[in-house]
Amino acid sequence: MSKQLIQICINERTLTVASGTLLRELQQLQCPDADLLIVNGYPCPVDQILADQDRIVMIRRGVAPEPQELEALMMARHTPGVHTKVKGARVGIAGAGGLGSAIAIALARTGIGFIKIADFDVVEPSNLNRQQYFIDQIGLPKVHALRANLQRINPLVTVDVYHGKITAQNMKDLFADVDILVEAFDAADQKAMLANTFLPTFPEKYLVAASGMAGYEPGNSIRTQKINEHFYLCGDNLTSAGPGCGLMAPRVGIAAHHQANAVLRLILGEDPATEG
Amino acid sequence: MRIIVNGNEQQITAHTSISALLETANIDPEQVVTELNGLIIAPEHYEETHLNNGDTIELIQFVGGG
């Protein structure tokens, strides 16, 4: 009489085991050093018999999984088919402030294969109210601090950085190797300079820019607008930063994530500005 | 003559340049992207680019913050 088999999923890989197999038996075979066993989303301190279609994650506390395993674990919550496309994507980010740092983190978590970040600035204490840096990074060039943070989040992303000013002259070289550029500057004239240079220089590429995200006006006023097939604009188009209207984490974050989502939609072949 | 500015019809005098249009609308030429009939006009050509009857122009103004 042949033993009945069940199919389980361990660390995002499918495995066939004999019916009646115990969790601890599986641990001895698959991951003997693990000190945390999670079955179907819940930590499991006592042994149990595995059931068909159980989803098991075995973790060693504080130990990073091997790259291949990490990739499978991180991408397990993506919609099927997304991972291959985002892994092949090449995205540039012009500016590593409130917008750029949040966009970079969202894109790294999404598994974008190549991110190029350019910025001239260093981390200052006044940045920490909205920018994705840490107190111990004060004084570091933002691009170096951001690269370090991205490597801690997802070492599988290739991060290329440029510490310096982006100008109309160097833009052609800086962003020749990306398909989509995200404008994440602070100053209005720099935003316009980037769009006025990038779009005619690279008519085949895409630009996702931002304008209007200061203060604490309603989040719903921030939206993604299509200017043309290759140019999208996120923000409320109105609220500029200035005396009496500062830049704060929630609204800057909303605009940044509109931009990151526009990038993701472009990668997946969807129009960023089309609603439901 | 009539042109369309950001989707709205507007009456302007003949031979108005982009520079003049921006000045009338109180728009800083350093903070705008100008799309004339679907083509982006480089800022250095604002002065010499004159608008024609029926032109469609999009003025995308940036505000500071990021």
Coordinates of C-alpha atoms in Angstrom, one line a residue:
Chain A
M1 CA 0.0 0.0 0.0
S2 CA 1.6 3.3 -1.0
K3 CA 1.7 6.1 1.5
Q4 CA -0.5 9.1 0.9
L5 CA 1.2 12.3 -0.1
I6 CA 0.4 15.9 0.7
Q7 CA 1.7 19.1 -0.8
I8 CA 3.0 21.9 1.4
C9 CA 4.8 25.1 0.8
I10 CA 8.0 25.8 2.7
N11 CA 9.8 29.1 2.5
E12 CA 7.8 29.8 -0.7
R13 CA 8.9 26.5 -2.4
T14 CA 6.4 23.7 -3.0
L15 CA 7.3 20.3 -1.5
T16 CA 5.6 16.9 -1.5
V17 CA 5.8 15.0 1.8
A18 CA 4.1 11.9 3.3
S19 CA 0.8 12.4 5.0
G20 CA 1.3 12.4 8.8
T21 CA 4.7 14.2 8.6
L22 CA 5.4 16.2 11.7
L23 CA 6.5 19.9 11.7
R24 CA 9.7 19.0 13.6
E25 CA 10.6 16.2 11.2
L26 CA 10.3 18.6 8.3
Q27 CA 12.5 21.1 10.2
Q28 CA 15.2 18.5 10.8
L29 CA 15.3 17.8 7.1
Q30 CA 14.9 21.2 5.6
C31 CA 16.1 23.8 8.1
P32 CA 17.6 22.3 11.3
D33 CA 19.0 25.6 12.5
A34 CA 15.7 27.4 12.4
D35 CA 14.5 28.8 15.7
L36 CA 11.2 30.3 14.5
L37 CA 8.5 28.2 12.7
I38 CA 5.6 29.9 11.2
V39 CA 2.6 27.8 10.0
N40 CA 0.0 29.5 7.9
G41 CA 1.0 32.9 9.3
Y42 CA 1.2 32.0 13.0
P43 CA 4.3 31.2 15.1
C44 CA 4.1 27.6 16.1
P45 CA 5.8 26.7 19.4
V46 CA 4.6 23.1 19.6
D47 CA 4.9 20.3 17.2
Q48 CA 2.0 19.4 14.9
I49 CA 1.1 17.1 12.0
L50 CA 1.3 18.9 8.7
A51 CA -1.8 19.2 6.6
D52 CA -2.1 19.5 2.8
Q53 CA -1.5 23.0 1.5
D54 CA 0.1 24.2 4.7
R55 CA 2.3 27.2 4.2
I56 CA 5.4 27.0 6.4
V57 CA 8.2 29.6 6.9
M58 CA 11.3 28.6 8.9
I59 CA 13.5 31.4 10.1
R60 CA 16.8 31.8 11.9
R61 CA 16.6 35.0 13.9
G62 CA 18.8 37.7 12.7
V63 CA 20.3 35.6 9.9
A64 CA 19.8 36.8 6.3
P65 CA 18.5 34.1 4.0
E66 CA 20.5 33.1 0.9
P67 CA 19.9 35.6 -2.0
Q68 CA 17.7 33.1 -4.0
E69 CA 15.6 32.2 -1.0
L70 CA 15.3 35.9 0.1
E71 CA 14.1 36.8 -3.4
A72 CA 11.4 34.1 -3.3
L73 CA 10.3 35.1 0.2
M74 CA 10.2 38.8 -0.6
M75 CA 8.3 38.4 -3.8
A76 CA 5.8 35.9 -2.5
R77 CA 3.2 38.6 -1.9
H78 CA 3.5 40.0 -5.5
T79 CA 0.8 39.3 -8.0
P80 CA 2.0 36.5 -10.3
G81 CA 3.9 37.7 -13.3
V82 CA 5.0 41.0 -11.7
H83 CA 8.3 39.9 -10.4
T84 CA 10.0 39.1 -13.7
K85 CA 8.9 42.4 -15.2
V86 CA 10.0 44.6 -12.3
K87 CA 13.3 42.7 -12.0
G88 CA 14.1 43.7 -15.6
A89 CA 13.2 47.3 -15.1
R90 CA 15.7 50.2 -15.0
V91 CA 14.6 53.3 -13.2
G92 CA 16.3 56.6 -12.5
I93 CA 15.5 58.9 -9.5
A94 CA 16.6 62.6 -9.8
G95 CA 16.8 63.9 -6.2
A96 CA 17.1 61.9 -3.0
G97 CA 15.0 64.1 -0.6
G98 CA 11.5 63.5 0.7
L99 CA 10.2 62.2 -2.6
G100 CA 13.3 60.5 -3.9
S101 CA 14.2 58.6 -0.7
A102 CA 10.6 57.3 -0.3
I103 CA 10.3 56.4 -4.0
A104 CA 13.6 54.5 -3.9
I105 CA 12.5 52.4 -0.9
A106 CA 9.1 51.6 -2.5
L107 CA 10.8 50.5 -5.7
A108 CA 13.5 48.5 -3.9
R109 CA 10.9 46.6 -1.9
T110 CA 9.0 46.0 -5.2
G111 CA 12.2 44.4 -6.6
I112 CA 13.0 46.8 -9.4
G113 CA 16.3 45.4 -10.8
F114 CA 18.2 48.6 -11.4
I115 CA 17.9 51.9 -9.6
K116 CA 20.0 54.9 -10.4
I117 CA 19.9 57.8 -7.9
A118 CA 21.5 61.3 -8.4
D119 CA 21.6 64.0 -5.7
F120 CA 24.2 66.6 -4.6
D121 CA 23.0 67.0 -1.0
V122 CA 23.9 65.7 2.4
V123 CA 21.6 64.5 5.2
E124 CA 20.6 67.3 7.6
P125 CA 18.6 67.2 10.8
S126 CA 15.8 69.2 9.2
N127 CA 15.4 66.5 6.6
L128 CA 14.4 63.8 9.1
N129 CA 10.8 65.1 9.4
R130 CA 10.0 63.5 6.1
Q131 CA 13.0 61.9 4.4
Q132 CA 13.9 58.2 4.8
Y133 CA 17.2 58.6 6.6
F134 CA 18.4 58.0 10.2
I135 CA 20.0 60.2 12.8
D136 CA 23.3 58.3 12.5
Q137 CA 23.4 59.3 8.8
I138 CA 23.4 63.1 9.4
G139 CA 26.2 64.6 7.4
L140 CA 26.5 61.7 4.9
P141 CA 25.8 62.3 1.2
K142 CA 22.1 61.4 0.7
V143 CA 22.9 59.0 -2.2
H144 CA 25.4 57.1 -0.1
A145 CA 23.0 56.9 2.9
L146 CA 20.1 55.9 0.7
R147 CA 22.2 53.2 -1.1
A148 CA 23.1 51.7 2.3
N149 CA 19.4 51.7 3.4
L150 CA 18.3 50.1 0.1
Q151 CA 21.0 47.4 0.5
R152 CA 19.6 46.6 3.9
I153 CA 16.1 46.3 2.6
N154 CA 16.8 44.4 -0.6
P155 CA 20.4 43.5 -1.6
L156 CA 19.1 42.0 -4.9
V157 CA 18.6 45.5 -6.3
T158 CA 21.5 47.0 -8.2
V159 CA 21.8 50.6 -7.0
D160 CA 24.0 53.0 -8.9
V161 CA 24.5 56.5 -7.4
Y162 CA 25.8 59.9 -8.6
H163 CA 26.8 62.4 -6.0
G164 CA 26.6 65.8 -7.7
K165 CA 24.3 68.3 -9.4
I166 CA 22.1 67.2 -12.2
T167 CA 22.3 69.7 -15.1
A168 CA 21.0 70.0 -18.6
Q169 CA 24.5 69.1 -19.7
N170 CA 25.1 65.9 -17.8
M171 CA 21.5 64.5 -17.9
K172 CA 22.1 62.8 -21.2
D173 CA 24.9 60.7 -19.7
L174 CA 23.4 60.3 -16.3
F175 CA 20.1 58.7 -17.4
A176 CA 21.0 57.1 -20.7
D177 CA 20.7 53.7 -19.1
V178 CA 17.3 53.9 -17.5
D179 CA 13.8 53.5 -19.1
I180 CA 11.9 55.6 -16.7
L181 CA 13.0 58.7 -14.8
V182 CA 11.4 60.0 -11.6
E183 CA 11.7 63.7 -11.0
A184 CA 12.1 64.2 -7.2
F185 CA 13.6 67.6 -6.9
D186 CA 12.6 70.3 -4.5
A187 CA 13.0 73.6 -6.4
A188 CA 10.3 74.4 -9.1
D189 CA 12.8 75.7 -11.6
Q190 CA 14.9 72.5 -11.3
K191 CA 11.8 70.4 -11.9
A192 CA 11.0 72.4 -15.0
M193 CA 14.6 72.3 -16.2
L194 CA 14.6 68.5 -15.8
A195 CA 11.4 68.0 -17.7
N196 CA 12.4 70.5 -20.4
T197 CA 15.7 68.7 -21.0
F198 CA 14.8 65.0 -20.4
L199 CA 11.6 64.8 -22.5
P200 CA 13.1 66.1 -25.8
T201 CA 16.4 64.3 -25.2
F202 CA 14.9 60.9 -24.6
P203 CA 11.5 60.8 -26.5
E204 CA 11.3 57.0 -26.1
K205 CA 11.6 57.1 -22.2
Y206 CA 9.1 58.1 -19.5
L207 CA 9.1 60.9 -17.0
V208 CA 7.2 60.8 -13.7
A209 CA 7.4 64.2 -12.1
A210 CA 5.8 65.8 -9.0
S211 CA 4.4 69.2 -8.2
G212 CA 2.4 70.3 -5.1
M213 CA 2.6 68.2 -1.9
A214 CA 3.4 70.7 0.9
G215 CA 1.4 71.2 4.1
Y216 CA -1.4 69.0 5.4
E217 CA -4.2 69.6 2.9
P218 CA -6.4 66.5 2.3
G219 CA -4.5 63.6 0.9
N220 CA -7.2 63.0 -1.7
S221 CA -6.2 66.2 -3.6
I222 CA -3.0 64.5 -4.7
R223 CA -3.4 62.6 -7.9
T224 CA -1.6 61.3 -11.0
Q225 CA -2.2 63.2 -14.1
K226 CA -1.2 62.3 -17.7
I227 CA 0.4 65.2 -19.5
N228 CA 1.2 63.0 -22.6
E229 CA 2.1 59.4 -23.4
H230 CA 5.6 59.8 -21.8
F231 CA 5.0 62.4 -19.1
Y232 CA 3.0 62.0 -15.9
L233 CA 2.7 64.5 -13.0
C234 CA 1.8 63.6 -9.4
G235 CA 0.7 66.1 -6.8
D236 CA -2.0 68.7 -6.3
N237 CA -0.3 71.1 -8.8
L238 CA -0.9 73.9 -6.3
T239 CA 0.5 73.7 -2.8
S240 CA 4.1 74.9 -2.9
A241 CA 6.5 74.7 0.0
G242 CA 7.2 78.0 1.7
P243 CA 6.9 80.0 4.9
G244 CA 3.7 78.9 6.7
C245 CA 3.4 75.7 4.5
G246 CA 6.1 73.2 5.3
L247 CA 6.9 69.8 3.8
M248 CA 5.7 67.0 6.0
A249 CA 6.0 63.2 5.9
P250 CA 2.4 62.2 5.2
R251 CA 1.7 64.3 2.1
V252 CA 5.2 64.1 0.7
G253 CA 4.8 60.3 1.2
I254 CA 1.5 60.2 -0.7
A255 CA 3.0 62.1 -3.6
A256 CA 6.1 59.9 -3.6
H257 CA 4.0 56.7 -3.6
H258 CA 1.8 58.1 -6.4
Q259 CA 5.1 58.4 -8.3
A260 CA 6.3 54.9 -7.4
N261 CA 3.0 53.4 -8.3
A262 CA 3.1 55.3 -11.7
V263 CA 6.5 53.7 -12.3
L264 CA 5.2 50.3 -11.4
R265 CA 2.2 50.7 -13.7
L266 CA 4.4 51.8 -16.6
I267 CA 6.6 48.8 -16.1
L268 CA 3.5 46.5 -16.1
G269 CA 2.1 48.2 -19.3
E270 CA -0.7 50.0 -17.5
D271 CA -1.6 53.7 -17.9
P272 CA -0.6 55.4 -14.6
A273 CA -3.4 57.9 -14.9
T274 CA -6.3 55.6 -15.8
E275 CA -8.8 55.2 -12.9
G276 CA -10.4 51.9 -11.9
Chain B
M1 CA -7.3 85.0 -32.7
R2 CA -8.3 82.0 -30.6
I3 CA -6.0 79.4 -29.0
I4 CA -6.7 76.7 -26.4
V5 CA -4.7 77.1 -23.2
N6 CA -4.9 74.1 -20.8
G7 CA -8.2 73.1 -22.3
N8 CA -9.8 76.6 -22.2
E9 CA -10.3 78.8 -25.2
Q10 CA -8.5 82.1 -25.0
Q11 CA -8.5 85.2 -27.2
I12 CA -5.1 86.6 -27.9
T13 CA -3.6 89.2 -30.3
A14 CA -1.9 88.0 -33.5
H15 CA 1.8 87.2 -33.3
T16 CA 1.8 86.7 -29.5
S17 CA 4.9 84.9 -28.5
I18 CA 5.1 82.2 -25.8
S19 CA 7.1 84.7 -23.7
A20 CA 4.3 87.3 -23.9
L21 CA 1.6 84.7 -23.2
L22 CA 3.5 83.5 -20.0
E23 CA 4.0 87.1 -18.9
T24 CA 0.3 87.9 -19.3
A25 CA -0.6 84.8 -17.3
N26 CA 1.9 85.7 -14.7
I27 CA 3.8 82.5 -15.1
D28 CA 7.6 82.3 -14.4
P29 CA 9.2 81.0 -17.6
E30 CA 11.8 79.1 -15.5
Q31 CA 9.1 77.0 -13.7
V32 CA 7.0 75.8 -16.6
V33 CA 6.9 73.2 -19.3
T34 CA 5.2 74.4 -22.5
E35 CA 3.7 72.0 -24.9
L36 CA 2.6 73.5 -28.2
N37 CA 0.4 71.3 -30.3
G38 CA 1.9 68.3 -28.6
L39 CA 5.6 69.3 -28.8
I40 CA 7.6 70.6 -25.9
I41 CA 9.1 74.0 -26.7
A42 CA 12.6 74.6 -25.2
P43 CA 12.6 77.7 -23.0
E44 CA 15.3 79.4 -25.1
H45 CA 12.7 79.4 -28.0
Y46 CA 9.9 81.1 -26.0
E47 CA 10.8 84.5 -27.3
E48 CA 10.9 83.6 -31.0
T49 CA 7.9 81.2 -31.0
H50 CA 4.7 83.0 -32.1
L51 CA 1.3 81.4 -31.7
N52 CA -1.1 80.8 -34.5
N53 CA -4.9 80.8 -34.6
G54 CA -6.2 77.4 -33.4
D55 CA -3.0 76.4 -31.5
T56 CA -3.4 74.1 -28.5
I57 CA -1.0 75.0 -25.7
E58 CA -0.5 73.2 -22.4
L59 CA 1.3 75.1 -19.7
I60 CA 2.5 72.8 -16.9
Q61 CA 3.6 74.9 -14.0
F62 CA 5.7 73.4 -11.3
V63 CA 5.6 74.5 -7.7
G64 CA 8.4 73.9 -5.2
G65 CA 8.6 71.1 -2.7
G66 CA 9.8 67.5 -2.6

